[in-house]
Short mmCIF file of C-alpha atoms in Angstrom, two decimals:
data_model
loop_
_atom_site.label_atom_id
_atom_site.label_comp_id
_atom_site.label_asym_id
_atom_site.label_seq_id
_atom_site.Cartn_x
_atom_site.Cartn_y
_atom_site.Cartn_z
CA MET A 1 201.12 -26.39 -100.37
CA THR A 2 202.74 -24.92 -96.96
CA LYS A 3 203.87 -27.32 -94.42
CA PRO A 4 201.71 -27.42 -91.32
CA LYS A 5 202.54 -26.46 -87.75
CA TYR A 6 202.09 -29.32 -85.29
CA ILE A 7 200.80 -28.97 -81.56
CA PHE A 8 201.14 -32.20 -79.51
CA CYS A 9 198.92 -32.64 -76.53
CA THR A 10 199.68 -35.09 -73.83
CA GLY A 11 197.86 -35.99 -70.53
CA GLY A 12 199.34 -36.39 -67.11
CA VAL A 13 198.39 -37.15 -63.42
CA VAL A 14 195.23 -38.95 -63.96
CA SER A 15 193.10 -40.18 -66.90
CA SER A 16 189.71 -38.66 -68.02
CA VAL A 17 191.08 -35.26 -67.25
CA GLY A 18 189.25 -33.57 -70.43
CA LYS A 19 191.91 -33.70 -72.61
CA GLY A 20 189.87 -34.37 -75.58
CA VAL A 21 187.55 -31.34 -75.12
CA THR A 22 190.62 -29.27 -74.44
CA VAL A 23 192.45 -30.35 -77.67
CA ALA A 24 188.91 -29.64 -79.30
CA ALA A 25 188.78 -26.14 -77.92
CA ILE A 26 192.30 -25.22 -78.97
CA GLY A 27 191.30 -26.18 -82.51
CA ARG A 28 188.34 -23.83 -82.07
CA ILE A 29 190.31 -20.82 -80.93
CA LEU A 30 192.85 -21.34 -83.74
CA LYS A 31 190.12 -21.63 -86.39
CA ALA A 32 188.76 -18.29 -84.87
CA ARG A 33 191.88 -16.76 -86.08
CA GLY A 34 191.37 -17.49 -89.61
CA LEU A 35 193.54 -20.79 -89.54
CA LYS A 36 192.86 -24.09 -91.09
CA VAL A 37 193.04 -26.75 -88.37
CA ALA A 38 193.03 -30.64 -88.49
CA ILE A 39 193.17 -32.67 -85.23
CA GLN A 40 194.30 -36.25 -84.90
CA LYS A 41 193.92 -38.83 -81.87
CA LEU A 42 196.60 -41.15 -81.30
CA ASP A 43 195.19 -44.06 -79.18
CA PRO A 44 197.88 -46.55 -77.65
CA TYR A 45 195.48 -49.62 -77.32
CA LEU A 46 196.01 -52.58 -79.45
CA ASN A 47 192.43 -52.87 -80.97
CA VAL A 48 192.49 -51.97 -84.50
CA ASP A 49 189.35 -49.54 -83.94
CA PRO A 50 186.73 -48.99 -81.50
CA GLY A 51 184.14 -50.75 -83.70
CA THR A 52 183.99 -53.98 -81.89
CA MET A 53 184.96 -52.76 -78.42
CA SER A 54 182.19 -52.63 -75.56
CA PRO A 55 180.83 -49.00 -74.86
CA TYR A 56 181.25 -49.73 -71.23
CA GLN A 57 185.11 -49.74 -71.85
CA HIS A 58 185.24 -47.09 -74.64
CA GLY A 59 182.33 -44.98 -74.71
CA GLU A 60 180.74 -44.12 -78.03
CA VAL A 61 181.92 -45.14 -81.40
CA PHE A 62 182.03 -42.09 -83.56
CA VAL A 63 182.04 -42.54 -87.21
CA THR A 64 183.29 -39.91 -89.88
CA ASN A 65 182.01 -39.45 -93.32
CA ASP A 66 184.56 -41.71 -95.08
CA GLY A 67 183.28 -44.64 -92.67
CA ALA A 68 186.04 -44.87 -90.01
CA GLU A 69 184.93 -46.13 -86.52
CA THR A 70 186.74 -43.68 -84.37
CA ASP A 71 187.33 -42.56 -80.63
CA LEU A 72 184.48 -40.37 -79.27
CA ASP A 73 186.93 -37.59 -78.89
CA LEU A 74 186.81 -36.94 -82.90
CA GLY A 75 183.17 -35.96 -81.96
CA HIS A 76 184.28 -33.23 -79.72
CA TYR A 77 186.74 -32.17 -82.52
CA GLU A 78 184.13 -32.02 -85.35
CA ARG A 79 181.55 -30.36 -82.95
CA PHE A 80 184.07 -27.54 -81.68
CA THR A 81 185.90 -26.77 -84.94
CA GLY A 82 182.98 -27.43 -87.54
CA GLU A 83 185.33 -29.54 -89.66
CA ASN A 84 184.42 -33.01 -90.73
CA LEU A 85 187.47 -35.20 -90.03
CA ASN A 86 188.47 -38.72 -91.69
CA ARG A 87 190.03 -42.14 -91.16
CA THR A 88 193.63 -40.52 -90.92
CA CYS A 89 192.44 -38.62 -87.95
CA ASN A 90 192.36 -41.74 -85.69
CA VAL A 91 195.40 -43.89 -85.24
CA THR A 92 195.62 -46.89 -82.85
CA ALA A 93 198.54 -48.95 -81.87
CA GLY A 94 196.55 -52.01 -83.20
CA GLN A 95 196.55 -50.27 -86.80
CA VAL A 96 200.29 -49.33 -86.54
CA TYR A 97 201.66 -52.76 -85.38
CA GLY A 98 199.32 -54.62 -87.76
CA HIS A 99 200.58 -52.43 -90.63
CA VAL A 100 204.39 -53.01 -89.82
CA ILE A 101 203.78 -56.53 -89.39
CA ASP A 102 201.96 -56.94 -92.85
CA LYS A 103 204.92 -55.31 -94.51
CA GLU A 104 207.58 -57.58 -92.78
CA ARG A 105 205.53 -60.76 -93.60
CA ARG A 106 205.46 -59.33 -97.45
CA GLY A 107 209.37 -58.83 -97.26
CA ASP A 108 209.14 -55.15 -97.36
CA TYR A 109 212.17 -54.98 -94.77
CA LEU A 110 214.24 -57.49 -96.75
CA GLY A 111 214.63 -59.59 -93.59
CA GLY A 112 215.91 -56.90 -91.27
CA THR A 113 215.06 -56.96 -87.43
CA ILE A 114 211.79 -55.34 -86.66
CA GLN A 115 211.94 -53.00 -83.66
CA VAL A 116 209.72 -50.38 -81.97
CA ILE A 117 212.61 -47.77 -82.97
CA PRO A 118 212.72 -47.18 -85.94
CA HIS A 119 209.95 -49.12 -87.51
CA ILE A 120 206.98 -48.33 -85.32
CA THR A 121 207.79 -45.00 -84.64
CA ASN A 122 208.39 -44.24 -88.20
CA GLU A 123 205.07 -45.75 -88.98
CA ILE A 124 203.34 -43.26 -86.48
CA LYS A 125 205.36 -40.28 -87.88
CA ARG A 126 204.20 -41.24 -91.47
CA ARG A 127 200.52 -41.24 -90.08
CA ILE A 128 200.93 -37.94 -88.27
CA ALA A 129 202.25 -36.42 -91.53
CA LEU A 130 199.49 -37.92 -93.63
CA VAL A 131 197.02 -35.76 -91.69
CA GLY A 132 198.83 -32.52 -92.82
CA GLN A 133 199.18 -33.80 -96.38
CA GLU A 134 195.67 -34.70 -96.81
CA SER A 135 193.98 -31.72 -95.05
CA ASP A 136 196.35 -28.83 -96.17
CA ALA A 137 195.79 -27.63 -92.81
CA ASP A 138 197.97 -24.66 -91.16
CA VAL A 139 197.93 -26.48 -87.87
CA VAL A 140 197.48 -30.11 -86.97
CA VAL A 141 196.69 -30.85 -83.35
CA VAL A 142 197.63 -34.10 -82.24
CA GLU A 143 196.47 -35.72 -79.15
CA VAL A 144 198.14 -38.72 -77.53
CA GLY A 145 195.62 -40.86 -75.58
CA GLY A 146 196.31 -42.19 -72.10
CA THR A 147 198.63 -40.81 -69.58
CA VAL A 148 202.16 -40.08 -69.36
CA GLY A 149 203.75 -43.20 -67.89
CA ASP A 150 201.60 -45.73 -69.54
CA ILE A 151 203.84 -48.49 -71.17
CA GLU A 152 201.63 -48.75 -74.12
CA GLY A 153 201.99 -44.99 -74.86
CA GLN A 154 205.79 -44.96 -74.84
CA PRO A 155 206.25 -45.52 -78.82
CA PHE A 156 203.89 -42.56 -79.46
CA LEU A 157 205.65 -40.27 -77.18
CA GLU A 158 208.91 -41.26 -78.79
CA ALA A 159 207.49 -40.43 -82.16
CA ILE A 160 206.41 -37.09 -81.36
CA ARG A 161 209.70 -36.36 -79.68
CA GLN A 162 211.37 -37.26 -82.85
CA MET A 163 208.98 -35.03 -84.87
CA ARG A 164 210.49 -31.95 -83.13
CA MET A 165 213.91 -33.23 -84.52
CA SER A 166 212.74 -33.67 -87.92
CA LEU A 167 210.82 -30.35 -88.11
CA LYS A 168 212.10 -26.70 -87.28
CA ARG A 169 211.81 -25.90 -83.57
CA ARG A 170 209.20 -23.31 -84.44
CA ASP A 171 206.99 -25.80 -85.99
CA THR A 172 206.24 -27.87 -83.12
CA LEU A 173 204.78 -26.94 -79.80
CA TYR A 174 204.03 -29.35 -76.71
CA VAL A 175 200.91 -29.07 -74.56
CA HIS A 176 200.69 -30.98 -71.28
CA VAL A 177 197.26 -31.35 -69.63
CA THR A 178 197.43 -32.23 -66.04
CA PHE A 179 195.34 -32.34 -62.92
CA LEU A 180 195.57 -30.33 -59.77
CA PRO A 181 194.17 -32.40 -56.83
CA TYR A 182 192.37 -30.42 -53.90
CA ILE A 183 193.06 -31.46 -50.32
CA GLY A 184 189.97 -30.83 -48.39
CA ALA A 185 191.58 -31.04 -44.88
CA THR A 186 193.83 -27.97 -45.73
CA GLY A 187 192.08 -26.17 -48.61
CA GLU A 188 194.81 -26.54 -50.97
CA LEU A 189 195.44 -27.21 -54.60
CA LYS A 190 198.64 -29.76 -54.85
CA THR A 191 201.12 -28.90 -57.98
CA LYS A 192 203.41 -31.95 -57.00
CA PRO A 193 201.54 -34.66 -59.04
CA THR A 194 202.02 -31.96 -61.97
CA GLN A 195 205.64 -31.80 -61.56
CA HIS A 196 206.12 -35.52 -61.42
CA SER A 197 204.30 -35.69 -64.60
CA VAL A 198 206.25 -33.24 -66.26
CA ARG A 199 209.49 -34.73 -65.06
CA GLU A 200 208.22 -38.04 -66.46
CA LEU A 201 207.69 -36.22 -69.93
CA ARG A 202 210.96 -34.69 -69.74
CA SER A 203 212.65 -37.97 -68.97
CA ILE A 204 211.74 -39.21 -72.42
CA GLY A 205 213.01 -35.86 -74.14
CA ILE A 206 209.88 -33.90 -74.17
CA GLN A 207 209.79 -30.45 -72.53
CA PRO A 208 206.33 -28.93 -72.51
CA ASN A 209 205.88 -25.61 -73.75
CA VAL A 210 202.28 -24.89 -72.15
CA ILE A 211 200.82 -26.58 -69.19
CA ILE A 212 197.09 -26.79 -68.84
CA ALA A 213 196.10 -27.35 -65.37
CA ARG A 214 192.81 -28.99 -64.94
CA THR A 215 191.04 -28.29 -61.54
CA ASP A 216 187.73 -28.26 -59.83
CA HIS A 217 188.68 -25.29 -57.82
CA PRO A 218 189.82 -21.58 -58.47
CA VAL A 219 193.56 -21.30 -59.21
CA SER A 220 195.58 -18.62 -57.61
CA LYS A 221 198.60 -16.71 -59.32
CA ASP A 222 200.94 -18.44 -56.72
CA VAL A 223 200.07 -21.79 -57.83
CA THR A 224 200.50 -21.13 -61.65
CA SER A 225 203.59 -19.37 -60.84
CA LYS A 226 204.68 -22.45 -58.85
CA ILE A 227 204.01 -24.71 -61.78
CA ALA A 228 205.93 -22.49 -64.02
CA LEU A 229 208.98 -22.26 -61.71
CA PHE A 230 209.22 -26.08 -61.21
CA CYS A 231 208.15 -27.25 -64.61
CA ASP A 232 210.47 -24.79 -66.57
CA VAL A 233 207.60 -23.12 -68.69
CA ASP A 234 206.87 -19.46 -69.05
CA ASP A 235 204.80 -17.92 -66.47
CA ASN A 236 201.95 -16.94 -69.04
CA ALA A 237 202.16 -20.57 -70.32
CA VAL A 238 200.53 -22.14 -67.33
CA ILE A 239 196.75 -21.91 -68.19
CA PRO A 240 194.45 -22.99 -65.29
CA LEU A 241 191.29 -24.74 -66.67
CA GLN A 242 188.41 -24.87 -64.05
CA THR A 243 185.68 -27.37 -64.40
CA THR A 244 182.72 -25.88 -66.09
CA ASP A 245 179.05 -26.97 -66.58
CA LEU A 246 179.08 -26.31 -70.30
CA LEU A 247 181.46 -27.92 -72.49
CA TYR A 248 181.29 -25.16 -75.11
CA ASP A 249 182.58 -22.56 -72.55
CA VAL A 250 186.26 -23.99 -72.59
CA PRO A 251 187.46 -22.41 -75.63
CA LEU A 252 186.51 -19.04 -74.36
CA ALA A 253 188.24 -19.78 -70.91
CA LEU A 254 191.41 -20.87 -72.70
CA GLU A 255 191.19 -17.76 -75.06
CA ASP A 256 190.52 -15.31 -72.12
CA ALA A 257 193.50 -16.95 -70.41
CA GLY A 258 195.85 -15.97 -73.32
CA LEU A 259 196.28 -19.34 -74.87
CA GLY A 260 195.53 -18.51 -78.45
CA ASP A 261 197.84 -15.61 -78.46
CA TYR A 262 200.63 -17.57 -77.06
CA LEU A 263 200.13 -20.38 -79.46
CA VAL A 264 200.21 -17.91 -82.47
CA GLU A 265 203.23 -16.19 -81.14
CA ASN A 266 205.38 -19.35 -80.32
CA LEU A 267 204.58 -20.96 -83.58
CA ARG A 268 205.02 -17.78 -85.58
CA LEU A 269 201.53 -18.34 -87.36
CA GLU A 270 200.27 -15.90 -89.70
CA ALA A 271 196.75 -15.11 -88.10
CA GLN A 272 193.81 -12.84 -88.02
CA GLU A 273 192.53 -11.44 -84.98
CA PRO A 274 190.23 -13.81 -83.18
CA ASP A 275 186.60 -13.65 -84.02
CA LEU A 276 184.70 -15.54 -81.13
CA LYS A 277 181.68 -13.25 -81.17
CA GLU A 278 179.12 -15.79 -82.61
CA TRP A 279 180.57 -18.40 -80.27
CA ARG A 280 180.21 -16.17 -77.34
CA LYS A 281 176.37 -15.19 -78.39
CA MET A 282 175.82 -19.11 -78.61
CA ILE A 283 177.05 -19.59 -75.05
CA LYS A 284 175.11 -16.79 -73.80
CA ARG A 285 171.87 -18.28 -75.40
CA MET A 286 172.70 -21.73 -73.69
CA ARG A 287 172.93 -20.28 -70.37
CA ALA A 288 170.20 -17.98 -70.86
CA ALA A 289 167.59 -20.99 -71.42
CA LYS A 290 165.39 -21.48 -68.31
CA GLU A 291 162.09 -23.11 -69.60
CA GLN A 292 162.59 -26.79 -69.28
CA ILE A 293 162.27 -29.79 -71.74
CA LYS A 294 162.42 -33.25 -70.45
CA ILE A 295 163.68 -36.07 -72.73
CA ALA A 296 164.27 -39.67 -72.17
CA ILE A 297 167.09 -41.40 -73.46
CA VAL A 298 166.24 -45.26 -73.36
CA GLY A 299 169.37 -47.47 -73.80
CA LYS A 300 171.20 -50.45 -72.42
CA TYR A 301 174.57 -48.63 -71.80
CA ILE A 302 173.14 -45.83 -69.64
CA GLU A 303 175.40 -46.43 -66.68
CA LEU A 304 178.10 -44.84 -68.81
CA HIS A 305 176.59 -41.59 -70.41
CA ASP A 306 179.48 -41.26 -72.80
CA ALA A 307 178.25 -44.34 -74.70
CA TYR A 308 175.62 -41.91 -75.93
CA MET A 309 177.93 -38.81 -75.97
CA SER A 310 176.67 -37.52 -79.59
CA VAL A 311 173.11 -38.24 -78.84
CA LYS A 312 173.02 -36.17 -75.79
CA GLU A 313 174.91 -33.42 -77.17
CA ALA A 314 172.68 -33.23 -80.37
CA ALA A 315 169.67 -33.08 -78.06
CA PHE A 316 171.16 -30.37 -76.21
CA HIS A 317 172.20 -28.41 -79.43
CA ALA A 318 168.65 -28.52 -80.52
CA ALA A 319 167.08 -27.68 -77.10
CA SER A 320 169.40 -24.76 -76.63
CA TRP A 321 168.74 -23.25 -80.19
CA ALA A 322 164.82 -23.70 -79.20
CA ASP A 323 165.73 -21.72 -75.97
CA ARG A 324 164.91 -24.64 -73.47
CA LYS A 325 166.99 -26.12 -70.87
CA LEU A 326 167.40 -29.73 -71.60
CA GLU A 327 166.91 -32.35 -68.83
CA ILE A 328 167.73 -35.83 -69.81
CA VAL A 329 166.01 -38.70 -68.20
CA TRP A 330 168.19 -41.87 -68.40
CA ILE A 331 165.89 -45.22 -68.59
CA HIS A 332 167.60 -48.50 -68.78
CA SER A 333 165.61 -50.61 -71.38
CA GLY A 334 166.35 -53.61 -69.28
CA ASP A 335 164.11 -51.80 -66.44
CA LEU A 336 161.05 -51.32 -68.75
CA GLU A 337 161.30 -55.25 -69.64
CA LYS A 338 160.71 -55.70 -65.93
CA GLY A 339 157.89 -53.35 -65.75
CA LYS A 340 160.09 -50.67 -64.01
CA GLY A 341 160.58 -47.00 -65.46
CA PHE A 342 157.12 -46.29 -66.98
CA ASP A 343 156.37 -43.73 -64.33
CA SER A 344 159.51 -42.02 -65.72
CA LEU A 345 158.33 -42.26 -69.28
CA ALA A 346 155.06 -40.60 -68.27
CA GLU A 347 156.95 -37.52 -67.17
CA VAL A 348 158.76 -36.86 -70.17
CA ASP A 349 158.15 -34.61 -73.19
CA GLY A 350 159.94 -36.78 -75.71
CA ILE A 351 161.66 -40.32 -76.09
CA ILE A 352 165.05 -40.84 -77.92
CA VAL A 353 165.87 -44.54 -78.40
CA PRO A 354 169.59 -44.56 -79.64
CA GLY A 355 171.54 -47.25 -81.56
CA GLY A 356 173.00 -50.36 -80.07
CA PHE A 357 174.05 -54.07 -81.01
CA GLY A 358 172.70 -57.37 -79.70
CA TYR A 359 169.53 -58.59 -78.19
CA ARG A 360 169.79 -57.60 -74.43
CA GLY A 361 167.58 -54.73 -73.77
CA VAL A 362 165.88 -54.70 -77.15
CA GLU A 363 162.37 -55.70 -75.79
CA GLY A 364 162.51 -52.83 -73.35
CA LYS A 365 163.36 -50.36 -76.35
CA ILE A 366 160.37 -52.03 -78.14
CA LEU A 367 158.10 -51.08 -75.19
CA ALA A 368 159.38 -47.52 -75.11
CA ALA A 369 158.36 -47.49 -79.05
CA ARG A 370 155.14 -48.83 -78.21
CA TYR A 371 154.55 -46.31 -75.12
CA ALA A 372 155.52 -43.33 -77.41
CA ARG A 373 153.12 -44.63 -80.30
CA GLU A 374 150.11 -45.34 -78.10
CA ASN A 375 150.44 -41.97 -76.07
CA GLN A 376 151.33 -39.69 -78.96
CA VAL A 377 154.78 -38.95 -77.26
CA PRO A 378 157.20 -37.56 -79.75
CA TYR A 379 159.70 -40.10 -80.71
CA LEU A 380 163.03 -40.13 -82.28
CA GLY A 381 164.70 -43.68 -83.30
CA LEU A 382 168.28 -43.64 -84.27
CA CYS A 383 169.39 -46.87 -86.13
CA LEU A 384 168.35 -49.67 -83.85
CA GLY A 385 165.91 -47.17 -82.31
CA MET A 386 164.22 -47.17 -86.06
CA GLN A 387 164.40 -50.96 -86.15
CA VAL A 388 162.64 -51.55 -82.83
CA MET A 389 159.99 -48.88 -83.73
CA THR A 390 159.44 -51.18 -86.72
CA ILE A 391 159.32 -54.42 -84.86
CA GLU A 392 156.80 -52.73 -82.44
CA PHE A 393 154.73 -51.51 -85.43
CA ALA A 394 154.75 -54.92 -87.15
CA ARG A 395 153.76 -56.62 -83.62
CA ASN A 396 151.12 -54.34 -82.42
CA VAL A 397 149.46 -52.76 -85.47
CA LEU A 398 149.92 -55.42 -88.02
CA GLY A 399 149.24 -58.12 -85.74
CA LEU A 400 152.51 -60.16 -86.47
CA GLU A 401 153.24 -61.33 -83.07
CA ASP A 402 156.56 -62.80 -83.54
CA ALA A 403 158.01 -59.83 -85.82
CA ASN A 404 161.68 -59.32 -85.03
CA SER A 405 165.07 -58.72 -86.44
CA SER A 406 167.30 -61.59 -87.75
CA GLU A 407 170.18 -59.77 -85.90
CA PHE A 408 168.79 -61.05 -82.39
CA GLU A 409 168.77 -64.96 -83.67
CA ARG A 410 165.12 -65.33 -82.21
CA PRO A 411 163.07 -67.82 -84.26
CA SER A 412 160.67 -65.61 -86.35
CA LYS A 413 158.50 -65.98 -89.44
CA HIS A 414 158.58 -62.28 -89.74
CA SER A 415 161.98 -60.75 -89.92
CA VAL A 416 160.91 -57.07 -90.73
CA ILE A 417 164.41 -56.19 -90.23
CA ASP A 418 166.92 -58.39 -92.01
CA LEU A 419 170.51 -58.71 -93.10
CA MET A 420 171.88 -56.77 -95.87
CA HIS A 421 172.19 -59.23 -98.96
CA ASP A 422 175.80 -58.65 -99.62
CA GLN A 423 176.62 -59.12 -96.08
CA ARG A 424 175.26 -62.69 -95.88
CA GLY A 425 177.92 -65.34 -94.96
CA ILE A 426 180.33 -62.90 -93.44
CA THR A 427 181.21 -63.77 -89.94
CA ASP A 428 184.11 -61.38 -89.33
CA MET A 429 182.54 -58.56 -87.10
CA GLY A 430 185.11 -55.95 -88.00
CA GLY A 431 184.42 -53.73 -91.22
CA THR A 432 181.28 -55.64 -92.48
CA MET A 433 178.63 -52.73 -91.95
CA ARG A 434 177.31 -50.04 -93.99
CA LEU A 435 179.63 -47.19 -92.56
CA GLY A 436 179.92 -43.52 -93.48
CA LEU A 437 178.15 -40.92 -95.56
CA TYR A 438 175.36 -42.18 -97.75
CA PRO A 439 172.71 -40.12 -99.76
CA CYS A 440 169.09 -40.15 -98.77
CA LYS A 441 166.14 -38.89 -100.82
CA LEU A 442 163.14 -37.31 -98.82
CA LEU A 443 159.56 -37.80 -99.77
CA PRO A 444 157.84 -34.26 -100.06
CA GLN A 445 155.06 -33.36 -97.59
CA SER A 446 156.60 -35.75 -94.89
CA ILE A 447 157.68 -34.88 -91.51
CA ALA A 448 161.21 -35.52 -92.30
CA ALA A 449 161.02 -33.44 -95.34
CA ALA A 450 159.78 -30.52 -93.34
CA ALA A 451 162.43 -31.05 -90.57
CA TYR A 452 165.20 -30.48 -93.32
CA GLY A 453 163.55 -27.60 -94.73
CA HIS A 454 162.04 -29.35 -97.86
CA GLN A 455 165.56 -30.57 -99.15
CA GLU A 456 165.09 -33.06 -101.89
CA GLU A 457 168.18 -35.12 -100.72
CA VAL A 458 170.49 -35.25 -97.78
CA GLN A 459 173.74 -36.86 -96.74
CA GLU A 460 174.03 -38.91 -93.51
CA ARG A 461 176.26 -41.17 -91.59
CA HIS A 462 175.77 -44.75 -91.09
CA ARG A 463 176.79 -47.75 -88.86
CA HIS A 464 174.74 -50.78 -89.13
CA ARG A 465 174.56 -53.99 -91.14
CA PHE A 466 170.49 -54.73 -90.93
CA GLU A 467 168.11 -53.11 -93.08
CA PHE A 468 164.17 -52.99 -93.11
CA ASN A 469 162.83 -56.08 -95.14
CA ASN A 470 161.14 -54.60 -98.31
CA ASP A 471 158.89 -57.64 -98.52
CA TYR A 472 156.55 -55.77 -95.78
CA ARG A 473 156.74 -52.29 -97.18
CA ALA A 474 153.41 -52.32 -98.71
CA THR A 475 151.86 -53.86 -95.64
CA PHE A 476 153.19 -51.14 -93.62
CA GLU A 477 152.13 -48.35 -95.80
CA GLU A 478 148.49 -49.65 -95.84
CA HIS A 479 148.48 -49.42 -92.00
CA GLY A 480 149.85 -45.77 -91.89
CA ALA A 481 153.63 -46.03 -92.09
CA VAL A 482 155.43 -43.63 -94.28
CA PHE A 483 158.69 -44.32 -95.85
CA SER A 484 159.83 -40.75 -95.78
CA GLY A 485 163.51 -41.23 -96.60
CA LEU A 486 164.82 -43.83 -99.34
CA SER A 487 168.23 -44.62 -100.77
CA PRO A 488 168.38 -42.69 -104.23
CA ASP A 489 167.67 -46.18 -106.06
CA GLY A 490 164.83 -46.61 -103.77
CA LEU A 491 165.80 -50.05 -102.49
CA LEU A 492 167.09 -49.13 -98.95
CA VAL A 493 164.78 -47.48 -96.29
CA GLU A 494 166.63 -44.56 -94.29
CA ILE A 495 163.42 -42.84 -92.79
CA ILE A 496 160.12 -44.37 -91.38
CA GLU A 497 157.56 -42.17 -89.86
CA LEU A 498 153.94 -42.62 -88.88
CA LYS A 499 150.83 -40.81 -89.91
CA ASN A 500 148.51 -39.63 -87.25
CA HIS A 501 151.54 -38.92 -84.89
CA PRO A 502 152.93 -35.55 -83.91
CA PHE A 503 156.47 -36.84 -84.39
CA MET A 504 157.28 -40.61 -84.55
CA VAL A 505 160.33 -40.75 -86.88
CA GLY A 506 163.03 -43.34 -87.14
CA SER A 507 166.35 -42.92 -89.08
CA GLN A 508 168.41 -45.98 -90.31
CA PHE A 509 171.41 -43.34 -90.00
CA HIS A 510 172.97 -41.56 -87.19
CA PRO A 511 172.06 -37.95 -87.41
CA GLU A 512 173.66 -37.09 -84.08
CA PHE A 513 177.14 -37.54 -85.71
CA LEU A 514 176.41 -34.44 -87.85
CA SER A 515 174.88 -32.12 -85.13
CA ARG A 516 176.86 -28.95 -84.16
CA PRO A 517 176.41 -26.61 -81.20
CA ASN A 518 175.98 -23.73 -83.53
CA ASN A 519 174.14 -25.84 -86.30
CA PRO A 520 171.75 -28.36 -84.55
CA HIS A 521 170.67 -31.42 -86.66
CA PRO A 522 167.39 -30.73 -88.57
CA LEU A 523 165.82 -34.19 -87.15
CA PHE A 524 166.77 -33.19 -83.70
CA SER A 525 165.41 -29.84 -83.92
CA GLY A 526 162.13 -31.13 -85.27
CA PHE A 527 161.79 -33.66 -82.47
CA ILE A 528 162.61 -30.97 -79.99
CA GLN A 529 159.75 -28.63 -81.48
CA ALA A 530 157.35 -31.28 -81.27
CA ALA A 531 158.42 -32.12 -77.52
CA VAL A 532 157.83 -28.40 -76.77
CA LYS A 533 154.25 -28.63 -78.17
CA PHE A 534 153.81 -31.89 -76.38
CA ARG A 535 154.67 -30.38 -73.09
CA ALA A 536 152.60 -27.39 -73.32
CA LYS A 537 149.67 -29.85 -74.04
CA ARG A 538 150.70 -31.93 -71.21
CA LEU A 539 151.12 -29.16 -68.71
CA GLU A 540 147.67 -27.52 -69.79
CA LYS A 541 146.04 -30.83 -69.15
CA ALA A 542 147.57 -31.20 -65.63
CA LYS A 543 146.36 -27.59 -64.88
CA GLY A 544 142.81 -28.72 -66.11
CA LYS A 545 142.69 -31.66 -63.91
CA LEU A 546 143.67 -29.28 -61.00
#
């Protein structure tokens, strides 16, 4: 097994500059050269993982095959590279400090004084090395979360500084992603914040090899040359990256700017000629789509679209594959509870109800499911979206007016969604769910089986504690529900769909996590195809009225 090379990516000037997408794009252009790539995110916050964090604070929680609850950037990494990552690929300060403190409590340090250097930094380095060992990658790309200068990020920056000392110089490379602000009054892009950010980085012993300058405006050669001069990097190592309307265009922008060749040359990588033909075709297809498809996403965190990052990307993948231009209509489920937003539902071609936790906004999601069922609108329910579809069916088709989920702690004689038996009595919110990849057996001749290309069994990622209550299975089937996906032992319901409906499908799992821009998820593709047919009928009907 060869030792991997390491690329360390830091961010400067401001947060939310697109570092995660940039890192994912670097992974793509390296993979296009026949290299095996692994990507890791180092998050400086003290939470153990994002699993119990508010989506308003952290956005989506992305789940890997092995059940790790991770930063949403891992979703970008997987979508761009096509590689399935694991729990070693997301490290938080909470995990690092917790591990070191546990070792100290056990006496592993023999009574020594525990310090940030060397104990915390050694643990960070151990976790960085672990990715290379487990993945057998040629290159490990490591993103350090946050912005240079953040106090909580200092141990991580110190650790990646030390990595260069413990490895050969040609085995490590530092990429710094900064932002160039634009002064409207003078029409100038300013490089001074980038200079200050690099100076801050150099003050802790890290000299960046590459500077990627994010900007909303075109960057002249004079500007990049100035950055190169003042920041002491090669002229061709200053890569301008202008804001694009299409995330998946970023690898091509970086490749065309010469970044791939620069990385290969400076890390002395044995790489093939880059092959991005299929990626370029995909981008061309995405941009060529003109005919619109309008999809509603009904959620309770819609003020922050990042809370549904994988859902909107999966819908986009499937729409592009169908040569349709996706328009997402964001509907707050709380508004539906107040009688608002139904006019928007009446104008869409399909409804997606994504996952979530807690009772707030649930009744609005139930109303969205009812609207889809009664008006024959294509519906895709994801996790909680499946559960609210089930509750709605029980209330309005079976006549069980108080039907609900035991998660919501509302008195009900009919908990059609109930807690998993082996989780009862557990009060700790972290690590109590069914997480990661589980098998699902498909019912032949069902809508779900058709969407999957008539496979007998599939593997999907989960993140939930509550399941469909099997006491109601027979009653549901008698009234037109179809349990088209079950666990191999038949005990757990994975997919529910309705007869006499073009596409009303709910999955207990999260199919969005496995969708890729060049390989859309089957359930999303099936949903979009149904939405295309529904739109054609809707427009035809509207013409008839005219």
